[in-house]
GROMACS .gro file of C-alpha atoms in nm:
model
  204
    1MET     CA    1   0.480  -1.545   1.232
    2PRO     CA    2   0.313  -1.279   1.539
    3GLY     CA    3   0.302  -0.971   1.539
    4ARG     CA    4   0.525  -0.813   1.807
    5HIS     CA    5   0.474  -0.547   2.088
    6LEU     CA    6   0.769  -0.437   2.251
    7ASP     CA    7   0.719  -0.215   2.614
    8GLU     CA    8   1.005   0.013   2.671
    9ASP     CA    9   1.142  -0.096   2.978
   10GLY     CA   10   1.408   0.194   3.095
   11ASP     CA   11   1.692   0.024   2.944
   12GLY     CA   12   1.520  -0.069   2.599
   13PHE     CA   13   1.212  -0.253   2.428
   14ALA     CA   14   1.132  -0.588   2.541
   15GLU     CA   15   0.901  -0.798   2.416
   16PHE     CA   16   0.449  -0.707   2.556
   17GLN     CA   17   0.219  -0.882   2.329
   18SER     CA   18   0.181  -1.093   1.977
   19VAL     CA   19  -0.072  -1.040   1.784
   20PRO     CA   20  -0.164  -1.364   1.575
   21SER     CA   21  -0.028  -1.281   1.169
   22ARG     CA   22   0.080  -1.493   0.905
   23TRP     CA   23   0.123  -1.252   0.639
   24ALA     CA   24   0.117  -0.905   0.819
   25TYR     CA   25   0.166  -0.600   0.618
   26ASN     CA   26   0.080  -0.291   0.764
   27TRP     CA   27   0.020  -0.103   1.116
   28HIS     CA   28  -0.179   0.184   1.156
   29PRO     CA   29  -0.226   0.382   1.542
   30PHE     CA   30  -0.561   0.650   1.599
   31ARG     CA   31  -0.817   0.794   1.853
   32VAL     CA   32  -1.124   0.800   1.818
   33GLY     CA   33  -1.199   1.051   2.136
   34ASP     CA   34  -1.061   0.905   2.423
   35GLN     CA   35  -1.029   0.537   2.298
   36PHE     CA   36  -0.669   0.414   2.103
   37PHE     CA   37  -0.667   0.176   1.888
   38VAL     CA   38  -0.410  -0.030   1.627
   39ALA     CA   39  -0.523  -0.140   1.283
   40HIS     CA   40  -0.330  -0.429   1.164
   41ALA     CA   41  -0.326  -0.506   0.750
   42ASP     CA   42  -0.292  -0.925   0.690
   43HIS     CA   43  -0.269  -1.059   0.341
   44LEU     CA   44  -0.420  -1.432   0.403
   45ASP     CA   45  -0.569  -1.345   0.806
   46PRO     CA   46  -0.856  -1.109   0.854
   47SER     CA   47  -0.748  -0.786   0.871
   48MET     CA   48  -0.868  -0.700   1.277
   49LEU     CA   49  -0.909  -0.364   1.478
   50TYR     CA   50  -0.739  -0.403   1.820
   51ARG     CA   51  -0.898  -0.131   2.081
   52TRP     CA   52  -0.609  -0.061   2.345
   53ASP     CA   53  -0.825  -0.164   2.691
   54GLY     CA   54  -0.543  -0.030   2.916
   55ARG     CA   55  -0.355  -0.362   3.015
   56SER     CA   56  -0.344  -0.451   2.666
   57TYR     CA   57  -0.451  -0.442   2.283
   58VAL     CA   58  -0.773  -0.655   2.274
   59ALA     CA   59  -0.956  -0.792   1.924
   60HIS     CA   60  -1.232  -0.517   1.831
   61GLN     CA   61  -1.370  -0.593   1.509
   62PRO     CA   62  -1.275  -0.759   1.171
   63LEU     CA   63  -1.181  -0.490   0.893
   64ARG     CA   64  -1.177  -0.778   0.531
   65GLU     CA   65  -1.138  -1.118   0.531
   66ARG     CA   66  -0.823  -1.104   0.346
   67THR     CA   67  -0.587  -0.924   0.174
   68GLY     CA   68  -0.517  -0.642   0.381
   69ARG     CA   69  -0.239  -0.417   0.263
   70ALA     CA   70  -0.272  -0.063   0.493
   71PHE     CA   71  -0.558   0.194   0.614
   72ALA     CA   72  -0.610   0.571   0.619
   73ASP     CA   73  -0.840   0.745   0.896
   74PHE     CA   74  -0.958   1.087   0.887
   75THR     CA   75  -1.239   1.276   1.100
   76ARG     CA   76  -1.498   1.549   0.856
   77ASP     CA   77  -1.792   1.706   0.988
   78GLY     CA   78  -1.771   1.576   1.370
   79ASP     CA   79  -1.782   1.208   1.217
   80HIS     CA   80  -1.479   0.977   1.191
   81TYR     CA   81  -1.357   0.750   0.911
   82LEU     CA   82  -1.139   0.440   0.785
   83LEU     CA   83  -1.068   0.364   0.442
   84VAL     CA   84  -0.952   0.007   0.469
   85ALA     CA   85  -0.699  -0.141   0.150
   86GLY     CA   86  -0.655  -0.433  -0.019
   87ILE     CA   87  -0.499  -0.574  -0.277
   88GLU     CA   88  -0.756  -0.783  -0.437
   89GLU     CA   89  -1.082  -0.598  -0.408
   90PRO     CA   90  -1.179  -0.265  -0.360
   91PRO     CA   91  -1.104  -0.017  -0.113
   92VAL     CA   92  -1.385   0.019   0.172
   93LEU     CA   93  -1.464   0.394   0.352
   94MET     CA   94  -1.561   0.289   0.683
   95LYS     CA   95  -1.760   0.500   0.964
   96TRP     CA   96  -1.738   0.521   1.352
   97THR     CA   97  -2.108   0.357   1.455
   98GLY     CA   98  -1.956   0.465   1.803
   99ASP     CA   99  -1.930   0.104   1.914
  100GLN     CA  100  -1.716   0.078   1.585
  101PHE     CA  101  -1.669   0.099   1.191
  102ALA     CA  102  -1.929   0.021   0.969
  103VAL     CA  103  -1.890   0.031   0.532
  104GLU     CA  104  -1.998   0.406   0.427
  105GLN     CA  105  -1.863   0.400   0.086
  106LYS     CA  106  -1.651   0.093  -0.170
  107LEU     CA  107  -1.421   0.302  -0.368
  108HIS     CA  108  -1.404   0.135  -0.702
  109GLY     CA  109  -1.067  -0.152  -0.866
  110PRO     CA  110  -0.829  -0.352  -0.686
  111GLY     CA  111  -0.472  -0.361  -0.656
  112SER     CA  112  -0.452  -0.156  -0.316
  113ARG     CA  113  -0.130  -0.133  -0.149
  114GLU     CA  114  -0.168   0.265   0.016
  115VAL     CA  115  -0.419   0.522   0.118
  116LEU     CA  116  -0.307   0.869   0.342
  117ALA     CA  117  -0.565   1.122   0.407
  118VAL     CA  118  -0.419   1.517   0.356
  119GLU     CA  119  -0.516   1.830   0.453
  120HIS     CA  120  -0.414   2.133   0.268
  121ASP     CA  121  -0.523   2.467   0.213
  122HIS     CA  122  -0.901   2.363   0.451
  123ARG     CA  123  -0.943   2.084   0.224
  124LEU     CA  124  -0.931   1.698   0.269
  125PHE     CA  125  -0.726   1.449   0.037
  126VAL     CA  126  -0.701   1.088   0.000
  127ILE     CA  127  -0.367   0.944  -0.224
  128ARG     CA  128  -0.447   0.601  -0.327
  129ILE     CA  129  -0.106   0.369  -0.455
  130ASN     CA  130  -0.208   0.056  -0.674
  131PHE     CA  131   0.055  -0.181  -0.704
  132ILE     CA  132  -0.070  -0.479  -0.911
  133THR     CA  133  -0.365  -0.677  -1.118
  134GLY     CA  134  -0.419  -0.943  -1.315
  135THR     CA  135  -0.251  -1.285  -1.220
  136PRO     CA  136   0.106  -1.440  -1.127
  137ALA     CA  137   0.088  -1.536  -1.452
  138ALA     CA  138  -0.002  -1.212  -1.601
  139PRO     CA  139   0.081  -0.986  -1.366
  140GLU     CA  140  -0.047  -0.617  -1.475
  141PRO     CA  141   0.159  -0.339  -1.257
  142SER     CA  142   0.094  -0.054  -1.522
  143LEU     CA  143  -0.161   0.079  -1.368
  144LEU     CA  144  -0.310   0.464  -1.256
  145SER     CA  145  -0.318   0.549  -0.930
  146GLN     CA  146  -0.608   0.811  -0.749
  147VAL     CA  147  -0.660   1.092  -0.560
  148TYR     CA  148  -0.995   1.211  -0.433
  149GLU     CA  149  -1.166   1.495  -0.231
  150TRP     CA  150  -1.415   1.412   0.034
  151ARG     CA  151  -1.743   1.573  -0.135
  152ASP     CA  152  -2.086   1.629   0.003
  153GLY     CA  153  -2.052   1.366   0.262
  154ALA     CA  154  -1.853   1.099   0.048
  155LEU     CA  155  -1.487   1.022  -0.150
  156ALA     CA  156  -1.506   1.163  -0.536
  157VAL     CA  157  -1.191   1.069  -0.742
  158VAL     CA  158  -1.053   1.411  -0.850
  159ALA     CA  159  -0.729   1.344  -1.041
  160GLU     CA  160  -0.570   1.002  -1.164
  161PHE     CA  161  -0.150   0.966  -1.188
  162PRO     CA  162   0.029   0.656  -1.364
  163THR     CA  163   0.243   0.448  -1.083
  164SER     CA  164   0.450   0.141  -1.217
  165GLY     CA  165   0.408  -0.150  -0.939
  166GLY     CA  166   0.364   0.137  -0.631
  167THR     CA  167   0.390   0.087  -0.304
  168ASP     CA  168   0.386   0.412  -0.101
  169VAL     CA  169   0.372   0.799  -0.073
  170ALA     CA  170   0.507   1.079   0.204
  171VAL     CA  171   0.422   1.451   0.157
  172LEU     CA  172   0.652   1.690   0.210
  173ALA     CA  173   0.612   2.047   0.350
  174ASP     CA  174   0.711   2.306   0.067
  175VAL     CA  175   0.674   2.629   0.072
  176ASP     CA  176   0.470   2.685  -0.264
  177GLY     CA  177   0.278   2.391  -0.173
  178PRO     CA  178   0.308   2.005  -0.013
  179LEU     CA  179   0.508   1.761  -0.213
  180VAL     CA  180   0.350   1.411  -0.323
  181ALA     CA  181   0.631   1.202  -0.284
  182VAL     CA  182   0.592   0.807  -0.475
  183SER     CA  183   0.783   0.499  -0.428
  184ASN     CA  184   0.741   0.241  -0.796
  185SER     CA  185   0.893  -0.100  -0.718
  186LEU     CA  186   0.792  -0.260  -1.100
  187THR     CA  187   0.854  -0.175  -1.467
  188ALA     CA  188   0.598  -0.277  -1.666
  189GLU     CA  189   0.836  -0.566  -1.793
  190VAL     CA  190   0.811  -0.689  -1.414
  191ARG     CA  191   1.114  -0.581  -1.339
  192PHE     CA  192   1.316  -0.424  -0.962
  193ALA     CA  193   1.386  -0.149  -1.125
  194ALA     CA  194   1.123   0.168  -1.122
  195GLU     CA  195   1.216   0.529  -1.048
  196THR     CA  196   1.035   0.731  -0.704
  197VAL     CA  197   0.801   1.014  -0.899
  198ILE     CA  198   0.768   1.347  -0.664
  199TYR     CA  199   0.421   1.567  -0.803
  200ARG     CA  200   0.313   1.860  -0.592
  201LEU     CA  201  -0.041   1.892  -0.497
  202GLU     CA  202  -0.190   2.211  -0.612
  203SER     CA  203  -0.543   2.322  -0.568
  204ARG     CA  204  -0.778   2.433  -0.850
   0.00000   0.00000   0.00000
């Protein structure tokens, strides 16, 4: 089923453009300079980067072949990066080369469902939420998810925390430092009964 872009026509939103898709998971809009992009994650079809050409979104480049889940983008040292996560293969960090993104770093391990870039105390962190590994006959939802920090031109793991079928992450403002809300969906017995956990992000 295609994804649909809606245009506000004064009274409401009307269909503007269809985007090919069979099993979509996520959209991620961002800018690089004066260009506007939208990354689209799909499980069965390639996850694609679309570019706004002034009239519509046009396919700019494929980002991963299949099992796409989520994206995060950030700028560091004058360069723009896009992190592309998927369920079956490790996330890849891609760097803007001037006309497209190229793979700069491959992170470790499959199972990713969500990624989020966070600035705190002038430091850049990326939070990665892992959902599940294994097979349909023997799924493993009890995993470790990661916090990365940007160090020496790459993402390095600085902390890990347990997730159980992790699905999402959000950062909440707090006077004592950011709070990180992590939603879980599956217990170790693969039942939909896992609790959301809130952590505090602290600099050390």
